[in-house]
PDB file of C-alpha atoms in Angstrom:
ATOM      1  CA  UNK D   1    -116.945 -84.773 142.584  1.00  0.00           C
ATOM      2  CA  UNK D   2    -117.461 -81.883 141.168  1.00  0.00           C
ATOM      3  CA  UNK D   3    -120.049 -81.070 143.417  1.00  0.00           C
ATOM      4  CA  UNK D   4    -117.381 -81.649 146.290  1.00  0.00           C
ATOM      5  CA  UNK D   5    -115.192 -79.126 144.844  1.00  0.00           C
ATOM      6  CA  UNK D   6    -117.505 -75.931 144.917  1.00  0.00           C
ATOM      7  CA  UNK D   7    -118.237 -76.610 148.444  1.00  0.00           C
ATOM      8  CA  UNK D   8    -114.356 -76.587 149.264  1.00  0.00           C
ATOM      9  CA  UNK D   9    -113.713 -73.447 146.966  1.00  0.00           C
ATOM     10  CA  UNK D  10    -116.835 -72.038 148.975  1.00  0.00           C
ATOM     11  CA  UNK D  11    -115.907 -72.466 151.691  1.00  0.00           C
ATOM     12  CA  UNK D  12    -112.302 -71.414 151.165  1.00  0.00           C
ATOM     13  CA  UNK D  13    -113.165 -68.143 149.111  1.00  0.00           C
ATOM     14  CA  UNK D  14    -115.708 -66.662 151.248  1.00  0.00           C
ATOM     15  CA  UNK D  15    -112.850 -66.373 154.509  1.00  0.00           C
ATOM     16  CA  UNK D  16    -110.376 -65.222 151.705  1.00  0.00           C
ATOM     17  CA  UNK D  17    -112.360 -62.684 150.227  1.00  0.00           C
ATOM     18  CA  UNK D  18    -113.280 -60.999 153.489  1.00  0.00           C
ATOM     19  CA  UNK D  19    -109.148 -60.864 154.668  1.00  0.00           C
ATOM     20  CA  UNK D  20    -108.811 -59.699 150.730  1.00  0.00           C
ATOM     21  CA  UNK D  21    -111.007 -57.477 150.691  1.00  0.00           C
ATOM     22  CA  UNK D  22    -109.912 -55.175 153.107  1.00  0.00           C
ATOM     23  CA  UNK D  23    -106.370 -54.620 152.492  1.00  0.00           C
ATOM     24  CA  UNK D  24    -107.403 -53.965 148.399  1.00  0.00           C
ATOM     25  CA  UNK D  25    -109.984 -51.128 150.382  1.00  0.00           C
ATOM     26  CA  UNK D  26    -107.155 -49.376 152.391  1.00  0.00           C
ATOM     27  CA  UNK D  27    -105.259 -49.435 148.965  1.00  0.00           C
ATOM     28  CA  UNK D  28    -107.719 -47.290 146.980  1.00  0.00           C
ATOM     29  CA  UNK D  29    -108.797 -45.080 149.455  1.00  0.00           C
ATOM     30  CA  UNK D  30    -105.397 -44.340 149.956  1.00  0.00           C
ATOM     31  CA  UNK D  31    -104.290 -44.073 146.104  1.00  0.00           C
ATOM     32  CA  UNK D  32    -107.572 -42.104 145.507  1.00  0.00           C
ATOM     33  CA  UNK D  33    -106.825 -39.869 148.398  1.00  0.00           C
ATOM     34  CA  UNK D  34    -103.499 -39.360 147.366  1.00  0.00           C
ATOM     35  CA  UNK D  35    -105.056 -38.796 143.510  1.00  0.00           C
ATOM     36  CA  UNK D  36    -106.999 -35.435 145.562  1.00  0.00           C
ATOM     37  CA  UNK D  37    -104.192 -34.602 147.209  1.00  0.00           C
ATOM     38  CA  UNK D  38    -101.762 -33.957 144.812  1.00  0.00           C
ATOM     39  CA  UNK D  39    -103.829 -32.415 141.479  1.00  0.00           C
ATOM     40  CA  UNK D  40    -100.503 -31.112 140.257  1.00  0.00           C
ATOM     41  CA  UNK D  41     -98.125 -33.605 140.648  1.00  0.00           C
ATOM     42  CA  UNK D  42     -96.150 -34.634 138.128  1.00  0.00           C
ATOM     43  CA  UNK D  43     -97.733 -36.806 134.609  1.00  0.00           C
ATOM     44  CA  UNK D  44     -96.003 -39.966 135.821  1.00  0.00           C
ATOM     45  CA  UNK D  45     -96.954 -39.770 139.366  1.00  0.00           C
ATOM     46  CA  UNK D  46    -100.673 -39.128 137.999  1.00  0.00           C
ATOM     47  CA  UNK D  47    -100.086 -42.270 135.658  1.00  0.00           C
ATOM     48  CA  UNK D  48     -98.979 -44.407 138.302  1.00  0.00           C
ATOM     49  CA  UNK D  49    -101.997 -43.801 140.635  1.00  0.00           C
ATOM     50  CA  UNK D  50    -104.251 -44.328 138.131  1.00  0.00           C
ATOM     51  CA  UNK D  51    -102.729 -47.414 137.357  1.00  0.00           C
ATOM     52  CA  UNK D  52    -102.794 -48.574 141.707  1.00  0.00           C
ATOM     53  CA  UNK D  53    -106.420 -47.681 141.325  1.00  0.00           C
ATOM     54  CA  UNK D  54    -107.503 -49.255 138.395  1.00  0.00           C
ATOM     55  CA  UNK D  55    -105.695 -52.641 138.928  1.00  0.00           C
ATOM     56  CA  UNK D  56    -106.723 -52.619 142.633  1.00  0.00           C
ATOM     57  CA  UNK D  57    -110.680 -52.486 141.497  1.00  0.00           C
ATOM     58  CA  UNK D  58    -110.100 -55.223 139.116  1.00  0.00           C
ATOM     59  CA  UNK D  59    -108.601 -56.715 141.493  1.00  0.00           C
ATOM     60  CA  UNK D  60    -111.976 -56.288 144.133  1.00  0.00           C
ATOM     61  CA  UNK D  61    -114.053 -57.457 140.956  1.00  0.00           C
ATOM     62  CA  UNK D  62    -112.110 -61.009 140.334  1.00  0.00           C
ATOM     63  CA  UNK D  63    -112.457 -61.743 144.124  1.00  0.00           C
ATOM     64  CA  UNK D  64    -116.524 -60.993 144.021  1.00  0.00           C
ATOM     65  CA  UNK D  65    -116.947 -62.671 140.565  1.00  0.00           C
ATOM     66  CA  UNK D  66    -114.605 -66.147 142.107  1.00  0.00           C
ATOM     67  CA  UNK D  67    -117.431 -65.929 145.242  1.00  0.00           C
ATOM     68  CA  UNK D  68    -120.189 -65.505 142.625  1.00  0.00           C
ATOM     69  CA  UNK D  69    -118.789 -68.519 140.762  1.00  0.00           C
ATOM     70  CA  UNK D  70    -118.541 -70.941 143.754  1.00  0.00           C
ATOM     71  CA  UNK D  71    -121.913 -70.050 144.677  1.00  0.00           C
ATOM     72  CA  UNK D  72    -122.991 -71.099 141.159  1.00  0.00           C
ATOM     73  CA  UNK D  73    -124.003 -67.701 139.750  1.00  0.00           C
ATOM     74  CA  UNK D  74    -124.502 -68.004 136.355  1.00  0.00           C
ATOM     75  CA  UNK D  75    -121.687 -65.375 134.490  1.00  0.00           C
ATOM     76  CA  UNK D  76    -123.011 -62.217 133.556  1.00  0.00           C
ATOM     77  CA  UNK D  77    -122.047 -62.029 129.707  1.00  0.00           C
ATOM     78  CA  UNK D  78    -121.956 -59.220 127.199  1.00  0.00           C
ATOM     79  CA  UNK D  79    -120.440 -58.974 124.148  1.00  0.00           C
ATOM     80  CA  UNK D  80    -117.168 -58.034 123.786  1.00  0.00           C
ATOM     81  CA  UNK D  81    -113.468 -58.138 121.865  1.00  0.00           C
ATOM     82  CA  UNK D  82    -111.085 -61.047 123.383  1.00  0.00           C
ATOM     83  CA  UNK D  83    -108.571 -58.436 122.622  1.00  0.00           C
ATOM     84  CA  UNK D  84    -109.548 -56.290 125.254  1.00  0.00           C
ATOM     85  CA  UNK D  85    -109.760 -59.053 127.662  1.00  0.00           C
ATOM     86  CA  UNK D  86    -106.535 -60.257 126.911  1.00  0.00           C
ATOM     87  CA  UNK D  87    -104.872 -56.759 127.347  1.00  0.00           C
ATOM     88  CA  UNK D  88    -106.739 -56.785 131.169  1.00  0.00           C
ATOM     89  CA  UNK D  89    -105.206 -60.033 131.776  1.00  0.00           C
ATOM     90  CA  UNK D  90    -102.068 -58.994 131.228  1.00  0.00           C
ATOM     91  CA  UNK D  91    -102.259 -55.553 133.013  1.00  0.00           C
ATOM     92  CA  UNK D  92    -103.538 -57.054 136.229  1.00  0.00           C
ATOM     93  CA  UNK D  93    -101.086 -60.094 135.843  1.00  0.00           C
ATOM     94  CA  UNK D  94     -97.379 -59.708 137.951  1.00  0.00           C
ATOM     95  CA  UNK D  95     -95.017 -59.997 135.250  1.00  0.00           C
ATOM     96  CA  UNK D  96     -91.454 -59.831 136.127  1.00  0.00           C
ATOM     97  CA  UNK D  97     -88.733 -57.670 133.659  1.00  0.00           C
ATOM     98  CA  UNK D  98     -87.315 -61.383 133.492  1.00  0.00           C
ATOM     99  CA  UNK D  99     -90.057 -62.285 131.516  1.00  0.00           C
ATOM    100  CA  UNK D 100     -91.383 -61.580 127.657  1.00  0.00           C
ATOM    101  CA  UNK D 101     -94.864 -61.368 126.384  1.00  0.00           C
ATOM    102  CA  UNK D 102     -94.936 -61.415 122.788  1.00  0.00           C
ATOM    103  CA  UNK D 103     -98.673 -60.625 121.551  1.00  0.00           C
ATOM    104  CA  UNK D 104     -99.889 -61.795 118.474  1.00  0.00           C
ATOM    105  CA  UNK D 105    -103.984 -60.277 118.317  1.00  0.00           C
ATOM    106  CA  UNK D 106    -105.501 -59.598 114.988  1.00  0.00           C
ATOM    107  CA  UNK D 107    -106.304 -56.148 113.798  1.00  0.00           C
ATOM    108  CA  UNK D 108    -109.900 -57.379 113.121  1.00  0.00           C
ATOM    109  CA  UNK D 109    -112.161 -57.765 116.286  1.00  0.00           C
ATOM    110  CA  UNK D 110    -113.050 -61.095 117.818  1.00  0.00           C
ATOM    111  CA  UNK D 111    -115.958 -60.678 119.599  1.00  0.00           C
ATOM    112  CA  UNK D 112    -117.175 -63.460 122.283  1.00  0.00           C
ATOM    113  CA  UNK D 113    -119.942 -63.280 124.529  1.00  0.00           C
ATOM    114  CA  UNK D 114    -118.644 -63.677 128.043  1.00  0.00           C
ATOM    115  CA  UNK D 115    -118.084 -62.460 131.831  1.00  0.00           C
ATOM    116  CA  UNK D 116    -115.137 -60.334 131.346  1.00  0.00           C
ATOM    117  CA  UNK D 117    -114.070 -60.654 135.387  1.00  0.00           C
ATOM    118  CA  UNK D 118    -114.116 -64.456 134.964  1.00  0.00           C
ATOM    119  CA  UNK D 119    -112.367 -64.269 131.578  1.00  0.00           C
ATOM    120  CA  UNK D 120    -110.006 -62.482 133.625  1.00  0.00           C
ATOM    121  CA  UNK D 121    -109.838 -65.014 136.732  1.00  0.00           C
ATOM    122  CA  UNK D 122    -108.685 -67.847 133.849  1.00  0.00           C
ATOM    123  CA  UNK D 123    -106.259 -65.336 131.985  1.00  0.00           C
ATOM    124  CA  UNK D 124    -104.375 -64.368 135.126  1.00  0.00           C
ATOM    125  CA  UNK D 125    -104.404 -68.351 136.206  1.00  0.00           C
ATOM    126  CA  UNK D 126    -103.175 -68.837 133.218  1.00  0.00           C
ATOM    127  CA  UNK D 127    -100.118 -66.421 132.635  1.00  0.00           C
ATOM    128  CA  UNK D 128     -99.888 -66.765 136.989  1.00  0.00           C
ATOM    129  CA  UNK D 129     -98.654 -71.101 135.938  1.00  0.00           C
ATOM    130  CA  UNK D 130     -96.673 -69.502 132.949  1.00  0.00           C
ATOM    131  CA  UNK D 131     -94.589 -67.471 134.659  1.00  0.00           C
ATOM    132  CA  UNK D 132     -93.962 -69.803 138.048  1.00  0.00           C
ATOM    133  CA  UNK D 133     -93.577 -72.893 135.819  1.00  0.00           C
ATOM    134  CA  UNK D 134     -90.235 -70.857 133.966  1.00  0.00           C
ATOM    135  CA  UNK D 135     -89.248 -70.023 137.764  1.00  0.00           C
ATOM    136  CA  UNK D 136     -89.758 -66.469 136.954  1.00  0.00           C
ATOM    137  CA  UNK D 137     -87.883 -65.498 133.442  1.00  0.00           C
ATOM    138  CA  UNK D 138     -88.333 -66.532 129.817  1.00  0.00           C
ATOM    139  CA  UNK D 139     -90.476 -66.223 126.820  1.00  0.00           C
ATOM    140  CA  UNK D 140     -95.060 -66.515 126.529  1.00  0.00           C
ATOM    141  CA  UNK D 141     -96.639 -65.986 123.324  1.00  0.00           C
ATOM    142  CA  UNK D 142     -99.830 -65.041 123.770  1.00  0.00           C
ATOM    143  CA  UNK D 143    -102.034 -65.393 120.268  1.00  0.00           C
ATOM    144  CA  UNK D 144    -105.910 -65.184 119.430  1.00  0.00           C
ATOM    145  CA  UNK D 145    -107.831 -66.231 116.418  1.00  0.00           C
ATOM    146  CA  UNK D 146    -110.990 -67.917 115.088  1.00  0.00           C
ATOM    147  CA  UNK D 147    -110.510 -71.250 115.035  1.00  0.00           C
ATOM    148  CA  UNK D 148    -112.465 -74.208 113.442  1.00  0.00           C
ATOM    149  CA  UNK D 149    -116.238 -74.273 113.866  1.00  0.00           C
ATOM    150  CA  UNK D 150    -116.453 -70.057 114.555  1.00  0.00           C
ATOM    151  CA  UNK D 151    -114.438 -70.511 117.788  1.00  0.00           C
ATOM    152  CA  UNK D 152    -112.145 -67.603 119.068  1.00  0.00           C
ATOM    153  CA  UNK D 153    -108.992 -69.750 120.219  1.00  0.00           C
ATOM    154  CA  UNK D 154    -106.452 -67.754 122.720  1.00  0.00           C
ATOM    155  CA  UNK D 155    -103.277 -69.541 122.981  1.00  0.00           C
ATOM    156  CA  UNK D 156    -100.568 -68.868 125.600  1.00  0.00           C
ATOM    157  CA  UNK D 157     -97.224 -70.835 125.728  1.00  0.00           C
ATOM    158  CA  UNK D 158     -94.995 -70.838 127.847  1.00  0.00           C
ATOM    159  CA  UNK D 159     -91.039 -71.336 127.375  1.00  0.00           C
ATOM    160  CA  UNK D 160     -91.014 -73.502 130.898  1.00  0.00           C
ATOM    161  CA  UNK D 161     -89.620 -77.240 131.484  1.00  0.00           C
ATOM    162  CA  UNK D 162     -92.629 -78.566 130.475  1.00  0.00           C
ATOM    163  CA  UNK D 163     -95.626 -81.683 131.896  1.00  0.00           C
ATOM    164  CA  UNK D 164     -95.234 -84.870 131.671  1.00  0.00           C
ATOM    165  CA  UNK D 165     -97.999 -86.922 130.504  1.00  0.00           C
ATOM    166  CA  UNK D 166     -99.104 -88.091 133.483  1.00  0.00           C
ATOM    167  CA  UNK D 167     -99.369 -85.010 135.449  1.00  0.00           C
ATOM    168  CA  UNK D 168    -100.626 -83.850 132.471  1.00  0.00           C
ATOM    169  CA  UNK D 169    -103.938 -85.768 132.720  1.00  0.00           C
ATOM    170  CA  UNK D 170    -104.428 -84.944 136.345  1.00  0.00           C
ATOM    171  CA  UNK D 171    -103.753 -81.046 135.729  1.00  0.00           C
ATOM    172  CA  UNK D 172    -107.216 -79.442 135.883  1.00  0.00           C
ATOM    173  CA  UNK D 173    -107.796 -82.295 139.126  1.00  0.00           C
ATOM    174  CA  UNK D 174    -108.565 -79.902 142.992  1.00  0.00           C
ATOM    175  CA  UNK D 175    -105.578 -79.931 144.887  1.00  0.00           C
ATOM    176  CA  UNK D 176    -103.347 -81.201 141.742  1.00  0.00           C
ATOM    177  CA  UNK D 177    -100.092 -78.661 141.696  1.00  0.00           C
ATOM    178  CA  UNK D 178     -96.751 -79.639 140.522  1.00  0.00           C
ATOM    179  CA  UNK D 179     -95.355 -76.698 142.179  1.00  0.00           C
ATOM    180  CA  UNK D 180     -95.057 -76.372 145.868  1.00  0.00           C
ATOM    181  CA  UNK D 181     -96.812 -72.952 145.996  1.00  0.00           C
ATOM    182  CA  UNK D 182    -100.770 -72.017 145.803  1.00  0.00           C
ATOM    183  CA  UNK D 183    -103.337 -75.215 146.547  1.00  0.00           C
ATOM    184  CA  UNK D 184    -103.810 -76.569 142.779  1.00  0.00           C
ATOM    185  CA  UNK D 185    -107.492 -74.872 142.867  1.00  0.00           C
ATOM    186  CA  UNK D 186    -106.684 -72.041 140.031  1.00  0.00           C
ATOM    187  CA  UNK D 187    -107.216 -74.762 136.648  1.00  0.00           C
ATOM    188  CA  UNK D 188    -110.316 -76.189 138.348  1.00  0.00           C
ATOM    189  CA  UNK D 189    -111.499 -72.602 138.458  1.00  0.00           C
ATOM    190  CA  UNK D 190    -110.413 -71.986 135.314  1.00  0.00           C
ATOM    191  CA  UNK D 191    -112.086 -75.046 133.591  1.00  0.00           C
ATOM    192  CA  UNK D 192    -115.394 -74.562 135.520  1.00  0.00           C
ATOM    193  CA  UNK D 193    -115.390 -71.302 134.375  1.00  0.00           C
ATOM    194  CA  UNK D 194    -115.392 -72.444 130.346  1.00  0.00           C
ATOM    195  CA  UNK D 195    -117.955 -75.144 130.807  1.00  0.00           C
ATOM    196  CA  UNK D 196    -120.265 -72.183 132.215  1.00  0.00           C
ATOM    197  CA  UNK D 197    -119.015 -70.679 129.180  1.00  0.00           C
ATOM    198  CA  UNK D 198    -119.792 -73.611 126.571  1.00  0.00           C
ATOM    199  CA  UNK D 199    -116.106 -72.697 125.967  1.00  0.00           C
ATOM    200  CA  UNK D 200    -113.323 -75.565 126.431  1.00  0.00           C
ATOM    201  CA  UNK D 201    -109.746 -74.866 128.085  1.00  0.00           C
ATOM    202  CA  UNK D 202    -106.875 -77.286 126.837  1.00  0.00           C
ATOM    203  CA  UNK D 203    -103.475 -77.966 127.827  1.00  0.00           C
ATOM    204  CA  UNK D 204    -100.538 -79.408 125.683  1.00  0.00           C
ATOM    205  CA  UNK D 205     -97.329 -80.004 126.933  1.00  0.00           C
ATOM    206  CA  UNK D 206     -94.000 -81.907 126.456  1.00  0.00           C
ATOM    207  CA  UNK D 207     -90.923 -81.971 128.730  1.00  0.00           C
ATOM    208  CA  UNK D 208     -88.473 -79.705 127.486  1.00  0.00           C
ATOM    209  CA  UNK D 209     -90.434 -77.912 125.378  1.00  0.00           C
ATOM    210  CA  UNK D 210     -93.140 -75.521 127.437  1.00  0.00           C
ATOM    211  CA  UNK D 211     -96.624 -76.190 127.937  1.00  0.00           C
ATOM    212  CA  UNK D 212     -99.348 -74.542 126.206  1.00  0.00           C
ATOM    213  CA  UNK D 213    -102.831 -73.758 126.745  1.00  0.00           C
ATOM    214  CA  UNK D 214    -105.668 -73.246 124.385  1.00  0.00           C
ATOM    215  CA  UNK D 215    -108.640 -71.205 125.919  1.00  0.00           C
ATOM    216  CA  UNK D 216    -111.867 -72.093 123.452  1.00  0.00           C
ATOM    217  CA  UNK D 217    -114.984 -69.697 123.036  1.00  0.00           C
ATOM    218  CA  UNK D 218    -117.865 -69.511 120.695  1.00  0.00           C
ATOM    219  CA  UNK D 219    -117.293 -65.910 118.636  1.00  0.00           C
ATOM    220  CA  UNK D 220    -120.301 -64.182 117.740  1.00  0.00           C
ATOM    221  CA  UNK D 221    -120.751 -61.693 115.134  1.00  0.00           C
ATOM    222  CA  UNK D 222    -120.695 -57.571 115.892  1.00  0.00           C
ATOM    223  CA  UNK D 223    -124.791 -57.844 115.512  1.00  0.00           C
ATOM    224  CA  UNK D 224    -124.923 -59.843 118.325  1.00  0.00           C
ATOM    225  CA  UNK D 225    -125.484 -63.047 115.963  1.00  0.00           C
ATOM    226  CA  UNK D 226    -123.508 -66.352 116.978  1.00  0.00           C
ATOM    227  CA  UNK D 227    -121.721 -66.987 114.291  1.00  0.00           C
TER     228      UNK D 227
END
């Protein structure tokens, strides 16, 4: 089965990435161009290129590292602070003025060793089902911490309707979506992402009161040590 699946998502990302590709090129040429263009313009304007640029090239890194994953390249890890991840995610992430992130990181750093683009690929899955499960406006917490064992846990909850049970068993299944948008591929990403990981992604959720789900990685210690 599982087998099954990469050859769909291969199939499927290597026509998407090609018609993604392109249209993420025109925008930084054109932001960058724009960048050389204008030297003196305004703080703000500056800001908000840098920003097009910057999110745009994440953006062109998440769409090689989802072809790199179907093709079963192993992820290129480094250490680094979930923090920082987190931050990415929610940068690159379309969040609407309707809705809230509350962050709750500690001060002291959590360090994992992991493939930051597809750390980024689950985040943005992630907070992506968060905000269309809450059609759009309401509350996610977002929290990290070590959790039992030495694992870094990140948490993000949702204020939606919530799963049911059932749907709840069947939600990191290809093709399983209980919204009418997207083709139910982005869990099954997600989760084949954290086995490559030895992480663990879980999801908890009761009708009526949001659905949350637990990212699991093993921390490691600033020496490079597992911990």
């Amino acid at each position: 089965v599982r087998t099954e699946r990469l050859v769909v998502l291969g199939k499927l990302s290597s026509g998407i990435a090609h018609e993604i590709r392109n249209p993420l090129g025109v925008i930084d040429s054109s932001a960058y161009y724009l960048k050389k263009k204008h030297k003196d313009a305004d703080e703000k304007t500056m800001t908000h290129l840098n920003r097009i640029i910057k999110q745009t090239r994440i953006s062109t890194d998440i769409v090689q590292s989802l072809q790199d994953l179907t093709r079963m390249k192993e992820p290129q890890k480094a250490r680094m602070d979930i923090a920082d991840v987190i931050e990415d995610g929610i940068n690159v992430c379309i969040i609407p003025q309707t809705v809230k992130i509350i962050e709750k990181v500690p001060k002291d750093k959590l360090f994992v060793d992991a493939d930051g683009r597809q750390l980024l690929i689950v985040f943005n899955n992630i907070l992506n089902n968060a905000v269309q499960a809450m059609d759009n406006k309401g509350t996610i917490w977002v929290t990290a911490d070590r959790g039992s064992n030495n694992w870094v846990e990140v948490s993000f909850k949702d204020s939606g309707p919530g799963i049911t049970s059932g749907d709840l068993k069947k939600i990191f299944q290809s093709f399983f979506g209980t919204k009418a948008k997207g083709l139910g591929f982005g869990l099954t990403i997600c989760q084949m992402i954290m086995e490559k990981h030895g992480g663990e992604i879980e999801a908890q959720s009761e009708l009526g009161k949001g659905t949350t789900f637990i990212v699991r990685l093993p921390s490691i210690k600033a020496n490079n040590e597992r911990s």
